[in-house]
PDB file of C-alpha atoms and ligand atoms in Angstrom:
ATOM      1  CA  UNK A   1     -30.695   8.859  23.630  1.00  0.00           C
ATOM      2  CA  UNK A   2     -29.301   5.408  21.856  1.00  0.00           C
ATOM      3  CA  UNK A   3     -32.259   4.089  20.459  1.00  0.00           C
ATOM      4  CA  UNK A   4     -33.042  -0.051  21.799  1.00  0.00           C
ATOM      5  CA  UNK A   5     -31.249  -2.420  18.919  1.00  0.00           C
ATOM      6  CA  UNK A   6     -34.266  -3.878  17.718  1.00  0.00           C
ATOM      7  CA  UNK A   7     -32.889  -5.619  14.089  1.00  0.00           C
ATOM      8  CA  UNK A   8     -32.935  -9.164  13.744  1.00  0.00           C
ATOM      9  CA  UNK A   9     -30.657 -11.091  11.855  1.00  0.00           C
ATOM     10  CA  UNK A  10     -31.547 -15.016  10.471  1.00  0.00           C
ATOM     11  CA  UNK A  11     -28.840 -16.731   8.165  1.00  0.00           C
ATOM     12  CA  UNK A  12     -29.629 -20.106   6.958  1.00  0.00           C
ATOM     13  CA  UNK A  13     -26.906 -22.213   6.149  1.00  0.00           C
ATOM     14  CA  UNK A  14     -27.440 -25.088   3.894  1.00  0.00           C
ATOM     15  CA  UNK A  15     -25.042 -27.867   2.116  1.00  0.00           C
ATOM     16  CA  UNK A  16     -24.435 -25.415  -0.995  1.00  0.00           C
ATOM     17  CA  UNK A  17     -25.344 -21.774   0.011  1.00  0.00           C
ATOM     18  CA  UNK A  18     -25.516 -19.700   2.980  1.00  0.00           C
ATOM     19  CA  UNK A  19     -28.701 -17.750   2.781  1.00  0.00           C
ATOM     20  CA  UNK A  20     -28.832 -14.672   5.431  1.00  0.00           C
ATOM     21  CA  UNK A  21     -31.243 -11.368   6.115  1.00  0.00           C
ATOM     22  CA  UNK A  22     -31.911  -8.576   8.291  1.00  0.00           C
ATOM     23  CA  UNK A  23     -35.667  -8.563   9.860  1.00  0.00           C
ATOM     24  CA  UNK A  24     -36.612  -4.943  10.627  1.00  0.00           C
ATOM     25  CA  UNK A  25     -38.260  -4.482  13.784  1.00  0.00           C
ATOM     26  CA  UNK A  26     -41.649  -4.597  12.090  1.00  0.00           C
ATOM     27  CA  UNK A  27     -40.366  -7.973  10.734  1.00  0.00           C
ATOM     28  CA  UNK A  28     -39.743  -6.940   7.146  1.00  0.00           C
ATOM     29  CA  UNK A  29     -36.446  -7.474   5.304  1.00  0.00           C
ATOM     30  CA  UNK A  30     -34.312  -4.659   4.988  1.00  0.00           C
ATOM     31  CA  UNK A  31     -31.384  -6.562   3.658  1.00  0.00           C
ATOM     32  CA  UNK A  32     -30.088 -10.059   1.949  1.00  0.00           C
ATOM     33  CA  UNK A  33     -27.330 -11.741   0.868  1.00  0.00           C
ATOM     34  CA  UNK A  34     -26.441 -15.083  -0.273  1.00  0.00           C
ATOM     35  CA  UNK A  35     -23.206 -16.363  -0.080  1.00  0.00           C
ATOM     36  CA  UNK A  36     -21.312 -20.129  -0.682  1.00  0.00           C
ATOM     37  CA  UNK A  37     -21.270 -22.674   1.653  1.00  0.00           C
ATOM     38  CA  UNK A  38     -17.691 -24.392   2.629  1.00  0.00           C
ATOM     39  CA  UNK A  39     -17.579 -26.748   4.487  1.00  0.00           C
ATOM     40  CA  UNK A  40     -15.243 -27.325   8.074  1.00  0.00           C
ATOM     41  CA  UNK A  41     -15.587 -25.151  10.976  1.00  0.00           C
ATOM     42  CA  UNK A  42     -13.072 -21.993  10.228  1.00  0.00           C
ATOM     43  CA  UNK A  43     -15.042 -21.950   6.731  1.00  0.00           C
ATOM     44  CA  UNK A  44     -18.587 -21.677   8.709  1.00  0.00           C
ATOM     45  CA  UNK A  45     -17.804 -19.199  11.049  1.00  0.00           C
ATOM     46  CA  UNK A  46     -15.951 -16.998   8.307  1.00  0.00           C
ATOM     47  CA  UNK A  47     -19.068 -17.061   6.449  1.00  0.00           C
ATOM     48  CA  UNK A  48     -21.391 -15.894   8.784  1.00  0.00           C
ATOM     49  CA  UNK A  49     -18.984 -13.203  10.230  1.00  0.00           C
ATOM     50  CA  UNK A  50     -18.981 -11.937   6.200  1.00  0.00           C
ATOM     51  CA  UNK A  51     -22.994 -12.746   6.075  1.00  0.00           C
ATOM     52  CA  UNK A  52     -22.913  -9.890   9.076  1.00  0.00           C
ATOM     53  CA  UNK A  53     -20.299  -7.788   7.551  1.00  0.00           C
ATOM     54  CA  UNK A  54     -22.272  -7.194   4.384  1.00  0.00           C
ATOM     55  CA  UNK A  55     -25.973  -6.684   6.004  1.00  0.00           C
ATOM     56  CA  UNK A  56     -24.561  -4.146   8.088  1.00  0.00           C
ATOM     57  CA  UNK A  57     -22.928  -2.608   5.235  1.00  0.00           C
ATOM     58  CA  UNK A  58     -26.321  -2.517   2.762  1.00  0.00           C
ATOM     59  CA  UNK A  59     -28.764  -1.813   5.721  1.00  0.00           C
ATOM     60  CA  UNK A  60     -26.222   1.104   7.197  1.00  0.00           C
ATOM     61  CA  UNK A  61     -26.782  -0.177  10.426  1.00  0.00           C
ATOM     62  CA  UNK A  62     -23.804  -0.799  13.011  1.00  0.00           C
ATOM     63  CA  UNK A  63     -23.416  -4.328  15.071  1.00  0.00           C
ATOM     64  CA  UNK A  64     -24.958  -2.508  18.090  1.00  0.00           C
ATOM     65  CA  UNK A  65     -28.217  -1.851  15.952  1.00  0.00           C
ATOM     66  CA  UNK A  66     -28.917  -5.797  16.171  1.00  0.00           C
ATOM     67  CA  UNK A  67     -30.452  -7.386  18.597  1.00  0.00           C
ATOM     68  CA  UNK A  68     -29.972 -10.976  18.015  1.00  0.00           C
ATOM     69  CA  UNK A  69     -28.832 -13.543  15.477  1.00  0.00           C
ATOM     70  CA  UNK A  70     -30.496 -16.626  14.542  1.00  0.00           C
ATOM     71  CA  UNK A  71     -28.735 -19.262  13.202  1.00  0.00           C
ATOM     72  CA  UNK A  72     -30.694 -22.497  11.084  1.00  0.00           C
ATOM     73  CA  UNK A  73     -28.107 -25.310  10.141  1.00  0.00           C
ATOM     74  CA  UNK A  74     -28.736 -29.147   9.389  1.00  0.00           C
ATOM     75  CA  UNK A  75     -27.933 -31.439  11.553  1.00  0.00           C
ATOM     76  CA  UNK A  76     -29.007 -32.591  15.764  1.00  0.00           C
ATOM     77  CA  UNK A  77     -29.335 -29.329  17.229  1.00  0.00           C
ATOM     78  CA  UNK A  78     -29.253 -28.752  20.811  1.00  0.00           C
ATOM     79  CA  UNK A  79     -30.962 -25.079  20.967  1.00  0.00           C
ATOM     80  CA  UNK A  80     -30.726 -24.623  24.665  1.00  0.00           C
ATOM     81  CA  UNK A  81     -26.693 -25.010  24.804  1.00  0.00           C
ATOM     82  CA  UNK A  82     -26.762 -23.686  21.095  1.00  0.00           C
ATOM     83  CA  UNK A  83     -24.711 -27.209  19.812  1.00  0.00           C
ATOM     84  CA  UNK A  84     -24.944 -28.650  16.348  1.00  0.00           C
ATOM     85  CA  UNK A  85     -24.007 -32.475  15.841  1.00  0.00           C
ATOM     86  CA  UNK A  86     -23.829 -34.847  12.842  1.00  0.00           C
ATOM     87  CA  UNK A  87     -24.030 -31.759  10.373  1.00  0.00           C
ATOM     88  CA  UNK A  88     -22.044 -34.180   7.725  1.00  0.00           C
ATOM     89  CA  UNK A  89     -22.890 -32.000   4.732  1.00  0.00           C
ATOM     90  CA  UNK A  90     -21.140 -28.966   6.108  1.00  0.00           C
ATOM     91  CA  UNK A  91     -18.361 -31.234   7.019  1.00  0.00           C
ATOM     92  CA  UNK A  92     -19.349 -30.157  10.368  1.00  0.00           C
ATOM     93  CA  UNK A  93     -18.795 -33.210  13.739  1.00  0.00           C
ATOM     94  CA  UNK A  94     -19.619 -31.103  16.495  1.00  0.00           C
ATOM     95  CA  UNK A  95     -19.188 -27.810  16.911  1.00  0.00           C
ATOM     96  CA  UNK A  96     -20.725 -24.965  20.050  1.00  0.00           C
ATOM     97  CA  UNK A  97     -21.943 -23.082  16.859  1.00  0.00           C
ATOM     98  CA  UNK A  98     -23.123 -20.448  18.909  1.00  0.00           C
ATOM     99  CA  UNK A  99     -21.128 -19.480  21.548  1.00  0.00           C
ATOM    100  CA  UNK A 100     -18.460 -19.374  18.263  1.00  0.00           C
ATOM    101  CA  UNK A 101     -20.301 -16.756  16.774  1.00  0.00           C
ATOM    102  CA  UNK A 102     -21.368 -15.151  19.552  1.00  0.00           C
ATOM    103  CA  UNK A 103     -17.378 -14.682  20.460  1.00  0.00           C
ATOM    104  CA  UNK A 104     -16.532 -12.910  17.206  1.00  0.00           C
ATOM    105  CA  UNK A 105     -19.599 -10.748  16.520  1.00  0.00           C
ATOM    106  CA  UNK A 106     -20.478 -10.046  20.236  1.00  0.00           C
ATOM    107  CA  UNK A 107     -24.518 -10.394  19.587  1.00  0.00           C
ATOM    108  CA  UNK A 108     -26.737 -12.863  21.397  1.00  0.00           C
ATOM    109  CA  UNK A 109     -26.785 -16.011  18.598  1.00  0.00           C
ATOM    110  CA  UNK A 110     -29.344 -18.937  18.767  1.00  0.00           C
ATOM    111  CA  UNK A 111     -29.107 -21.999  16.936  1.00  0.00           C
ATOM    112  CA  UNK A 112     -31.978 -24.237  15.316  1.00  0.00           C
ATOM    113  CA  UNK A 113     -31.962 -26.788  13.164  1.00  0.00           C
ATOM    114  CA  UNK A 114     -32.710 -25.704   9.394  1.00  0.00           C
ATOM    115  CA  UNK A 115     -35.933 -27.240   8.836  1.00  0.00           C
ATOM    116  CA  UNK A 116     -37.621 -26.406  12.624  1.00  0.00           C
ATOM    117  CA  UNK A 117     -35.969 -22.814  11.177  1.00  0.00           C
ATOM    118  CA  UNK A 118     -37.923 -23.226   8.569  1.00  0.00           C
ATOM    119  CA  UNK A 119     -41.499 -24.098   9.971  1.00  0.00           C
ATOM    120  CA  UNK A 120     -41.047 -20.879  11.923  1.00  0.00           C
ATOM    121  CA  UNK A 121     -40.417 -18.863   8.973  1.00  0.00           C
ATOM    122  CA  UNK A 122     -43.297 -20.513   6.920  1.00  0.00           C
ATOM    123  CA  UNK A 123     -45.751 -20.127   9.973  1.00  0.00           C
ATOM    124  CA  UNK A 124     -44.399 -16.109   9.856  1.00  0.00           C
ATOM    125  CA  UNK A 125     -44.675 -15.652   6.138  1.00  0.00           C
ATOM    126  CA  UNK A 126     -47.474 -17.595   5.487  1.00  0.00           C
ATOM    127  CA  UNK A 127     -49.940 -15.792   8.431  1.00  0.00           C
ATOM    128  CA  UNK A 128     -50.639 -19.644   9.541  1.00  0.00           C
ATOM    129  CA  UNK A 129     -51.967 -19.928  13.083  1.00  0.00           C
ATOM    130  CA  UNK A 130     -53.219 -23.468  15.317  1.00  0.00           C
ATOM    131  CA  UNK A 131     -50.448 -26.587  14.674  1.00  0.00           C
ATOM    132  CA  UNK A 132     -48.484 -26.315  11.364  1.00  0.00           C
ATOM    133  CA  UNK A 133     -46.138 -28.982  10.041  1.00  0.00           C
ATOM    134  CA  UNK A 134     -43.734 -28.075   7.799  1.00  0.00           C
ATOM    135  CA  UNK A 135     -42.594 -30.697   5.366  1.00  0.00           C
ATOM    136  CA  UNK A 136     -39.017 -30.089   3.971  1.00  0.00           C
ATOM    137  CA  UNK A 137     -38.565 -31.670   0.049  1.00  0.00           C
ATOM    138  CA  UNK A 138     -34.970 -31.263  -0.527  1.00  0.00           C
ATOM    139  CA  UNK A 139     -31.818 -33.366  -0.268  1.00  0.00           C
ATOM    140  CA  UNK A 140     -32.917 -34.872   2.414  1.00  0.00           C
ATOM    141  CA  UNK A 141     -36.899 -35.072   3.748  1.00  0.00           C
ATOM    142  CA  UNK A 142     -37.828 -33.757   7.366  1.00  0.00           C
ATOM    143  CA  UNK A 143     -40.121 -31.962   9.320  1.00  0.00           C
ATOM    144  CA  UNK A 144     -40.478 -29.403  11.412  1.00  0.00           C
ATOM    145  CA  UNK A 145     -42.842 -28.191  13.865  1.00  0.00           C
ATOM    146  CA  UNK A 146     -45.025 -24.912  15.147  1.00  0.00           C
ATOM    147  CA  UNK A 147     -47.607 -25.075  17.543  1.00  0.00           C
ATOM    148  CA  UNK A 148     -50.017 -22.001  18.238  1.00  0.00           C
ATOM    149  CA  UNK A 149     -46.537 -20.176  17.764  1.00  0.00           C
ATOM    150  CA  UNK A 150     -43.806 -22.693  19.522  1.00  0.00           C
ATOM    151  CA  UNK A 151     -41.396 -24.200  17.594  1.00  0.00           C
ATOM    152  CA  UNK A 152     -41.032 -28.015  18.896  1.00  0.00           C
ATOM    153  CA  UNK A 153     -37.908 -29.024  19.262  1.00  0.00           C
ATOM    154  CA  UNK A 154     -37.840 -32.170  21.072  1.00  0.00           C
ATOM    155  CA  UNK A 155     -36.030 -33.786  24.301  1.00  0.00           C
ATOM    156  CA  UNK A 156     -32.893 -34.375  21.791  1.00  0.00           C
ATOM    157  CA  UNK A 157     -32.760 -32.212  18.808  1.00  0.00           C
ATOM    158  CA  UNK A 158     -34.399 -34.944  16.452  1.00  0.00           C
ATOM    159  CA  UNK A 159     -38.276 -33.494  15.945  1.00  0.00           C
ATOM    160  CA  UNK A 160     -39.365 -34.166  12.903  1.00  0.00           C
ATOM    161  CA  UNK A 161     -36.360 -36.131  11.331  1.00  0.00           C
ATOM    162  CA  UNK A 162     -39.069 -38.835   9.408  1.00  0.00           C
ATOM    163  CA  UNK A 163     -36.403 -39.695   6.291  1.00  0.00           C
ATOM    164  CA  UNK A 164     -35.203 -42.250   8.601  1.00  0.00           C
ATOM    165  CA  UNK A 165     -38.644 -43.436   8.912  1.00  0.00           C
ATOM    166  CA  UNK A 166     -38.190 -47.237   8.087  1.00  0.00           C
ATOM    167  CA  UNK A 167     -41.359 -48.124   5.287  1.00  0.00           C
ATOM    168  CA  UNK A 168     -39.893 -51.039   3.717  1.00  0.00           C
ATOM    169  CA  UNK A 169     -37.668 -53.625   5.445  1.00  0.00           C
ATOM    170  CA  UNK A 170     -36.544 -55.053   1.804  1.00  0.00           C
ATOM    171  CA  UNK A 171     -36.046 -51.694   0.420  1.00  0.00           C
ATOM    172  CA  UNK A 172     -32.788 -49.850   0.054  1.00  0.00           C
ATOM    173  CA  UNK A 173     -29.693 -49.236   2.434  1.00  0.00           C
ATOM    174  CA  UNK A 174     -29.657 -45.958   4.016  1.00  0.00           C
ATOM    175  CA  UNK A 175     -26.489 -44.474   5.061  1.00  0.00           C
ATOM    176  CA  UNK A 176     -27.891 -44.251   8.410  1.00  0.00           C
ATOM    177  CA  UNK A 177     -27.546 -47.830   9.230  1.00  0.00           C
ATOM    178  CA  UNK A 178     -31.015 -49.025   8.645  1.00  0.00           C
ATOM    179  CA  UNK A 179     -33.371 -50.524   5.679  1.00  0.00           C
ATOM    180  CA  UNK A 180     -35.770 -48.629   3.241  1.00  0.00           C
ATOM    181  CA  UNK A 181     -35.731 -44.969   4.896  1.00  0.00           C
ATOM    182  CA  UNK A 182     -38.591 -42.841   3.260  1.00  0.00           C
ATOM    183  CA  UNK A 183     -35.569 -40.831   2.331  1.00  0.00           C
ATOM    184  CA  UNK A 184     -34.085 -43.565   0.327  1.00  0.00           C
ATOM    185  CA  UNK A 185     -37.077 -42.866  -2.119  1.00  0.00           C
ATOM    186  CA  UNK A 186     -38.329 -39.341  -1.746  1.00  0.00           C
ATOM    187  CA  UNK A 187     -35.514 -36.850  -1.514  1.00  0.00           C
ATOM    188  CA  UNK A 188     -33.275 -35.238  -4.001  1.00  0.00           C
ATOM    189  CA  UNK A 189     -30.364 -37.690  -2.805  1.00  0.00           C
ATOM    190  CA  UNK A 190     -32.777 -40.719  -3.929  1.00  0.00           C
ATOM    191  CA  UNK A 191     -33.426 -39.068  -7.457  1.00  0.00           C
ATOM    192  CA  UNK A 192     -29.114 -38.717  -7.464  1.00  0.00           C
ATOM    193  CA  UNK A 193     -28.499 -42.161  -6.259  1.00  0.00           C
ATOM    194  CA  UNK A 194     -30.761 -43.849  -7.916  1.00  0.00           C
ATOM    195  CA  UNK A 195     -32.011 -42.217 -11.056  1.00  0.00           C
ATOM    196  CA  UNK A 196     -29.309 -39.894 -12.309  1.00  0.00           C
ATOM    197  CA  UNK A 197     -25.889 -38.394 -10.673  1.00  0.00           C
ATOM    198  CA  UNK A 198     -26.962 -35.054 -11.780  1.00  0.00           C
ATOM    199  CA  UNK A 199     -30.648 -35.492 -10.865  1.00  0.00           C
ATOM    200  CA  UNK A 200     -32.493 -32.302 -10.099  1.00  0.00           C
ATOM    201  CA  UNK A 201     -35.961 -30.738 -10.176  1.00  0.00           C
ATOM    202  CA  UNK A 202     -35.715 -29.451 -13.741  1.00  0.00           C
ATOM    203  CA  UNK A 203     -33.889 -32.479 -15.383  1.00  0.00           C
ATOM    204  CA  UNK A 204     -36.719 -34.407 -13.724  1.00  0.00           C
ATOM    205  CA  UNK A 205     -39.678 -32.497 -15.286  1.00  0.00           C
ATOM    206  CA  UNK A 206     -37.877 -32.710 -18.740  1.00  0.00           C
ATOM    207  CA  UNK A 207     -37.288 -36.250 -18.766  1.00  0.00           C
ATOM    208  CA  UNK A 208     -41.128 -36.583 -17.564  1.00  0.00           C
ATOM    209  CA  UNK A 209     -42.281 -34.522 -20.443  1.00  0.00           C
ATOM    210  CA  UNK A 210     -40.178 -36.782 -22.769  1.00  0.00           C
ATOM    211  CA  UNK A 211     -41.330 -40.002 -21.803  1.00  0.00           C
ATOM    212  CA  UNK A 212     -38.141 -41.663 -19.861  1.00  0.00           C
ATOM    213  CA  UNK A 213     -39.590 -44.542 -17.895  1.00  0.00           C
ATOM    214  CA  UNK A 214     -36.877 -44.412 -14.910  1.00  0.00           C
ATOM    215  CA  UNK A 215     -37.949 -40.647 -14.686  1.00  0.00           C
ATOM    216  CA  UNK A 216     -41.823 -42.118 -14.354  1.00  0.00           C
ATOM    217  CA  UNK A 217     -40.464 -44.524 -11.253  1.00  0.00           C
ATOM    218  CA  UNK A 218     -38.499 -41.674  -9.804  1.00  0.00           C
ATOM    219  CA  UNK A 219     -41.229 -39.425  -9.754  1.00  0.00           C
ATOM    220  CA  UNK A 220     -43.950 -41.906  -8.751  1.00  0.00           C
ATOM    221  CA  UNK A 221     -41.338 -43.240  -5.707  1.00  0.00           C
ATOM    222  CA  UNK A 222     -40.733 -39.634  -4.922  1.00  0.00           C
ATOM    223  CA  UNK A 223     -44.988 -38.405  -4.882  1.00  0.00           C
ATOM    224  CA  UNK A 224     -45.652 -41.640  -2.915  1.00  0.00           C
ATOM    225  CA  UNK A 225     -42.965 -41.189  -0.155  1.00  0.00           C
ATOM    226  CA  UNK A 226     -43.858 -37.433  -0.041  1.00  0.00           C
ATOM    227  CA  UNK A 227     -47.682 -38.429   0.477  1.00  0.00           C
ATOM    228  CA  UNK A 228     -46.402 -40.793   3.026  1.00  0.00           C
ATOM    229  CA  UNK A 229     -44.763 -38.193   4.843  1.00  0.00           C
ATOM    230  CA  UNK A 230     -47.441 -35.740   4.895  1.00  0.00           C
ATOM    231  CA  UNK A 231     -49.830 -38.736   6.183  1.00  0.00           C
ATOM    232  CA  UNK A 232     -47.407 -39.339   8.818  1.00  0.00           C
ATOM    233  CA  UNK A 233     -47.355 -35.868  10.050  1.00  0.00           C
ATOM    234  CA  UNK A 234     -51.327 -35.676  10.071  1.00  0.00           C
ATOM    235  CA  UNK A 235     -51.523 -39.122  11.944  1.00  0.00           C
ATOM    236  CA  UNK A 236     -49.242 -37.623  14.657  1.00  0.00           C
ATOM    237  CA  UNK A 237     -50.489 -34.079  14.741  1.00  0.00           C
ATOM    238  CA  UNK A 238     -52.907 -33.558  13.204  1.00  0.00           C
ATOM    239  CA  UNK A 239     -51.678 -30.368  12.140  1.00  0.00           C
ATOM    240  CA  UNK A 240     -53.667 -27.586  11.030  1.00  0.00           C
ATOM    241  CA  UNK A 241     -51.947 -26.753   7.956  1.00  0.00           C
ATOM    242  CA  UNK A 242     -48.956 -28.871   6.235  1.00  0.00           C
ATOM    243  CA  UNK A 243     -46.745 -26.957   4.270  1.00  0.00           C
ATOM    244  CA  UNK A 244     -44.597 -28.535   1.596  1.00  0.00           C
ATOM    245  CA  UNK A 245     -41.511 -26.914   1.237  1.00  0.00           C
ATOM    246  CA  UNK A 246     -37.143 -27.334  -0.066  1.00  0.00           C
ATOM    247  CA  UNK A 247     -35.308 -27.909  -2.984  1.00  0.00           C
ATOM    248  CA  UNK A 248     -38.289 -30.317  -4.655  1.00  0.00           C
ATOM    249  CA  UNK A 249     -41.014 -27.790  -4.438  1.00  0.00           C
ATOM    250  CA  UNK A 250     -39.504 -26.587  -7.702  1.00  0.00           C
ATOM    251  CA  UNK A 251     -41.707 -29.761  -9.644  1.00  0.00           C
ATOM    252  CA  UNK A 252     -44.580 -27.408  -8.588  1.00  0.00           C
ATOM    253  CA  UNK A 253     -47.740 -28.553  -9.905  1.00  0.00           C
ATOM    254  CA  UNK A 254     -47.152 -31.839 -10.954  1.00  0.00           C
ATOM    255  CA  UNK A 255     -45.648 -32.783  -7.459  1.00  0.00           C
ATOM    256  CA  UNK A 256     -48.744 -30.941  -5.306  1.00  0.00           C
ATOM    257  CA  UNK A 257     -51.389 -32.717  -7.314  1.00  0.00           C
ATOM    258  CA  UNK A 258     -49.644 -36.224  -7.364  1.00  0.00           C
ATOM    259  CA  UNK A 259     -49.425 -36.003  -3.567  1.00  0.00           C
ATOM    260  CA  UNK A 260     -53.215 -34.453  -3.285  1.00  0.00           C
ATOM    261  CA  UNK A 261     -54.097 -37.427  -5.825  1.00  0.00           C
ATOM    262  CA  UNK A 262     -52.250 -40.321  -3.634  1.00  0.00           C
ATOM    263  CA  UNK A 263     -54.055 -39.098  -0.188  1.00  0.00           C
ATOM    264  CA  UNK A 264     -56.917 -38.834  -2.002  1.00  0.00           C
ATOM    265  CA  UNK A 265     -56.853 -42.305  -3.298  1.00  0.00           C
ATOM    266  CA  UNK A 266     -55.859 -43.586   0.217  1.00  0.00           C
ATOM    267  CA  UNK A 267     -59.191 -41.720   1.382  1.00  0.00           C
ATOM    268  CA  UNK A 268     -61.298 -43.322  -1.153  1.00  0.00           C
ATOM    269  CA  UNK A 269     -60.378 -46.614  -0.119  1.00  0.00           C
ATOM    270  CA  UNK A 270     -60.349 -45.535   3.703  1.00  0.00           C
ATOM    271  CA  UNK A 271     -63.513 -43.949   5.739  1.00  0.00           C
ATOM    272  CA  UNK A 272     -61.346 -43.647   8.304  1.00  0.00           C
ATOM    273  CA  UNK A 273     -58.523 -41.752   5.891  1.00  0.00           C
ATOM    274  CA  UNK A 274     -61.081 -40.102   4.439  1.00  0.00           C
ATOM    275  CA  UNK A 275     -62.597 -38.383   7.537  1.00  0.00           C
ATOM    276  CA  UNK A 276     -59.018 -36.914   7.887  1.00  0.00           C
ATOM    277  CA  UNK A 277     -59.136 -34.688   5.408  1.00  0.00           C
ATOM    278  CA  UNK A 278     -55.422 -35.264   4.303  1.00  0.00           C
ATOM    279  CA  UNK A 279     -55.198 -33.608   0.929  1.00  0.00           C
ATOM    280  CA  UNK A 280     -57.306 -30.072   1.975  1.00  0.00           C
ATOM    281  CA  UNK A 281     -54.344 -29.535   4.947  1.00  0.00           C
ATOM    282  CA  UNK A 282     -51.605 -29.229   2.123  1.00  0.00           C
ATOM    283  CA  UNK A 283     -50.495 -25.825   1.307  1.00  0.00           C
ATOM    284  CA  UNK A 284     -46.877 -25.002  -0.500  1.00  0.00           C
ATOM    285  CA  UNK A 285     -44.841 -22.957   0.569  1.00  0.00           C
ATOM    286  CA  UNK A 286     -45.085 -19.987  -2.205  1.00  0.00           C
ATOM    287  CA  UNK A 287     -41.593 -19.198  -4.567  1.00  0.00           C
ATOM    288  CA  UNK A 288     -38.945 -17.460  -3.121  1.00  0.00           C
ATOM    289  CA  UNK A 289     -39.897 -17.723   0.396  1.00  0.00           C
ATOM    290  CA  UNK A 290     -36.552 -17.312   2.804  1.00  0.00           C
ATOM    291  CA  UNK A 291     -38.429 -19.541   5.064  1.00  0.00           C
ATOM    292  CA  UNK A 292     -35.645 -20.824   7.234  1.00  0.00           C
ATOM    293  CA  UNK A 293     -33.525 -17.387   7.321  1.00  0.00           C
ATOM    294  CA  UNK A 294     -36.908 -15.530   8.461  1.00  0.00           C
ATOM    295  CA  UNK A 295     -37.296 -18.420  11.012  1.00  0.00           C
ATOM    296  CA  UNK A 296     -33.922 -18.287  12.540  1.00  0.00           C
ATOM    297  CA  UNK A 297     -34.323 -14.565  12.997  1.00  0.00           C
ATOM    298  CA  UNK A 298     -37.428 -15.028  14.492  1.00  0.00           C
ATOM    299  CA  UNK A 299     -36.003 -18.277  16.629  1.00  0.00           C
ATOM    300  CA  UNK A 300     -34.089 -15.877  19.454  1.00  0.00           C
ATOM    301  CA  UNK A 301     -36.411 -14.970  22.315  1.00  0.00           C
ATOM    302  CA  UNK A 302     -33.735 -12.952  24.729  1.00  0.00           C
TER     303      UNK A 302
HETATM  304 ZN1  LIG B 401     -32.062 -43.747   7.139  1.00  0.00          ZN
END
């Protein structure tokens, strides 16, 4: 007898790399690989067919030995008809992402966006139960969402998308149209636009260490946007847990304690801040954690 395809497989697919793995069906990895991300649709679905190709091959398992593929991508995400829109950074319009892949590989494929992928997979990997938010540092800053379990995924594919959060009508333009965007000061395309072209995590904490005053204002904008977030998410919530996670978790220390410090300073000057709790909720999501690959596996329920 054939035994029931029970492997899982969750590729995340960001702006520079295409992250995928094979979930066992006790829900441990049996196999990784990372590829490059290029951008247009031919170049997407080529990669993931590969990202298939090559976990089959290193986990010696045939197509018919997975049950599902989950698929975490940026952009508006319609999960039910498996749709991604407005995924710019993947030079991607609109494209039925999953019905695509589903045509060439012949699994069942669902589609979330990257970050919602992501609060799955940190929920998972983490052991966090009740209401978790999941707050994505990285190029951009998002959220996603997992209640007692669920991922939320909205009426319209747009949970959780707080960069375009207006804070300051005088600040800066966003390239979404409107004003002073929290992402306009805390994401890694702030600290590129505004600091330094090749502005990243490490270049950051150097700078810090030496003493470079725009690198103080960066990093300051950056904690205070991220501590805006995170009381944005508790406000609306009142999550549980709130996970910091992406590209910026790299500061590490420095970044965790600046945002504990800023809540905590709100608090102190707040009763009603301070009976919130803000700063105990935070927890980061620990090194190396495939969070959105994990949650994307996870994602299909057939
Ligand atoms: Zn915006």
């Amino acid at each position: 007898m054939t035994p029931e395809p029970c492997a899982r497989i969750g590729i995340d697919i960001g702006g520079t790399s295409t992250e995928a793995l094979m979930l066992n069906d006790r829900g441990s990895i049996e196999a990784e690989v990372q590829l490059d991300t290029e951008p247009g649709i031919e170049a997407v679905l080529d990669t993931v067919e590969r990202a298939v190709a090559i976990l089959s091959e290193r986990s010696g398992r045939s197509l018919s030995d997975f049950v599902s593929l989950g698929i975490g991508i940026p952009g508006q995400v319609d999960h039910e008809r498996g749709i991604v829109r407005h995924a710019y950074n993947i030079g991607v319009d609109e494209l039925a992402l999953a019905s695509a892949v589903q045509g060439r590989i012949g699994i069942p494929v669902s589609l979330d966006n990257d970050v919602t992928a992501a609060a799955i997979g940190a929920a998972q990997l983490m052991q966090l139960d009740g209401s978790v938010a999941y707050l994505n540092l990285g190029t951009g800053i998002a959220a996603g969402f997992v209640i007692d379990g669920q991922p939320m995924r909205g009426a319209h594919g747009v949970t959780g998308e707080i960069g375009h959060l207006a804070i300051d009508p005088r600040g800066r333009a966003c390239p979404c149209g409107q004003r002073g965007c929290l992402e306009t000061v805390a994401s890694g395309s702030a600290l590129r636009s505004f600091w330094r072209a090749d502005a990243n995590g490490r270049l950051l904490m150097s700078e810090l260490a030496a003493g470079d005053p725009g690198a103080e204002d960066a990093f300051e904008a950056l904690v205070t946007g991220a501590a805006t977030a995170v009381r944005l998410l508790v406000l609306t919530l009142d999550p549980h847990t709130v996970v910091i996670g992406g590209g910026l978790r790299m500061l590490g220390a420095p970044l965790l304690d600046g945002i504990r410090d800023t809540l905590d300073a709100w608090a102190a000057a707040s009763p009603f801040l301070a009976n919130l709790n803000m700063s105990a909720r935070i927890l980061p999501l620990p090194a190396n954690s495939p969070a959105a690959a994990v949650g994307a596996a996870l994602s299909y329920r057939g």
